[in-house]
Coordinates of C-alpha atoms in Angstrom, one line a residue:
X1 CA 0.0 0.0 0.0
X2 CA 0.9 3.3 -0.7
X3 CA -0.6 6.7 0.4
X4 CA 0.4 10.2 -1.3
X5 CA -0.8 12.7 0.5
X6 CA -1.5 16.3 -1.2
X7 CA -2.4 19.7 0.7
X8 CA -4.5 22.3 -0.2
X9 CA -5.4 25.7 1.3
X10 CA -7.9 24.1 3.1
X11 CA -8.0 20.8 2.5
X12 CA -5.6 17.7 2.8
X13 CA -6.4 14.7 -0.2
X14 CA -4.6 11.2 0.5
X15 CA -4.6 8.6 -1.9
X16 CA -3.9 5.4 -1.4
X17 CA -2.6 2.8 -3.9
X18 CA -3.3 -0.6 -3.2
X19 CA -1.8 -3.8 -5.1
X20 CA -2.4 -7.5 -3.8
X21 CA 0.6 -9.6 -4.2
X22 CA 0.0 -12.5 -2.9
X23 CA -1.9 -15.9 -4.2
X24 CA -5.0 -14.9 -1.8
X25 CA -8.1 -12.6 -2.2
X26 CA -8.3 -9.6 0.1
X27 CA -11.9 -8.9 1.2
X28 CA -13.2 -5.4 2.9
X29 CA -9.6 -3.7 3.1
X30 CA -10.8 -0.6 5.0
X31 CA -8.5 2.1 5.6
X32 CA -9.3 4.0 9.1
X33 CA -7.6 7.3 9.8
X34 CA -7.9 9.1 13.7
X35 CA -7.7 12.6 13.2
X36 CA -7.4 15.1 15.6
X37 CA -10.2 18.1 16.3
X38 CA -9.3 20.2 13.9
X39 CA -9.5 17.8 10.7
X40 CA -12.8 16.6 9.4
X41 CA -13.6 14.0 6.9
X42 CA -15.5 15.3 3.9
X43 CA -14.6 11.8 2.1
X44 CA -14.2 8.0 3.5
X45 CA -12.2 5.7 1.5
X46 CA -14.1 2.9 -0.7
X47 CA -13.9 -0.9 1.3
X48 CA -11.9 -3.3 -1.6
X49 CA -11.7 -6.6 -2.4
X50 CA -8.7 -7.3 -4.3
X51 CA -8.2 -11.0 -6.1
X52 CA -4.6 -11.9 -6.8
X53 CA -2.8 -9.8 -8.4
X54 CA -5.1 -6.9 -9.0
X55 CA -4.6 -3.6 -7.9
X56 CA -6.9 -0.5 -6.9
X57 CA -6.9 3.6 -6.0
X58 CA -9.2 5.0 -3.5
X59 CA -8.9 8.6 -2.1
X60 CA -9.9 10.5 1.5
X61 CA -10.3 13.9 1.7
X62 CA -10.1 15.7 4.9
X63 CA -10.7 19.6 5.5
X64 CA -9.2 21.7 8.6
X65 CA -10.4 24.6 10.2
X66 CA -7.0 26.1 11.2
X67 CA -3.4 26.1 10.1
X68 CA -1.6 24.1 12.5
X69 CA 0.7 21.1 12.1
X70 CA -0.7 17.8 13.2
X71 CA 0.4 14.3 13.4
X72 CA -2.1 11.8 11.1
X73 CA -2.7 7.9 12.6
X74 CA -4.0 5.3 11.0
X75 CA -5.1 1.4 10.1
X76 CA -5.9 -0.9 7.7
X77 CA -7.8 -4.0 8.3
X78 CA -8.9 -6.6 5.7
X79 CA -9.9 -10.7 5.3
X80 CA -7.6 -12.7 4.0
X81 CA -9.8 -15.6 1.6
X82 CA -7.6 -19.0 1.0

């Protein structure tokens, strides 16, 4: 997985690439992000499935009220299929 993360004036977008690697399907890979009070999510990342070898894109958007640094934490959980 990889997330590239782009700021705005007001807004910070994060996209993540995704690419399964393995010989197993991937079912609901969610992608959880705590943000402090001063971020808000506008948009939640899709839930993938991803068979072997496929990849996928999915995007969050988050805005903030004020202009202050902050430090970003976050998960991802998924099923592993054999």
């Amino acid at each position: 997985i990889e997330a590239v993360i782009n700021k705005f004036t007001y807004d910070i977008v994060i996209d993540f690439y995704v690419k399964n690697r393995s010989k197993h399907e991937f079912q609901n890979i969610l992608f959880e992000i705590f943000v402090p009070k001063n971020l808000t999510i506008i948009e939640k990342p899709l839930v993938l499935n991803l068979k072997s070898g496929e990849q996928a894109q999915t995007r969050m958007s988050l805005k903030f009220s004020t202009s202050c640094s902050c430090y970003l934490f976050g998960e991802i959980s998924y099923n592993n299929i054999r």
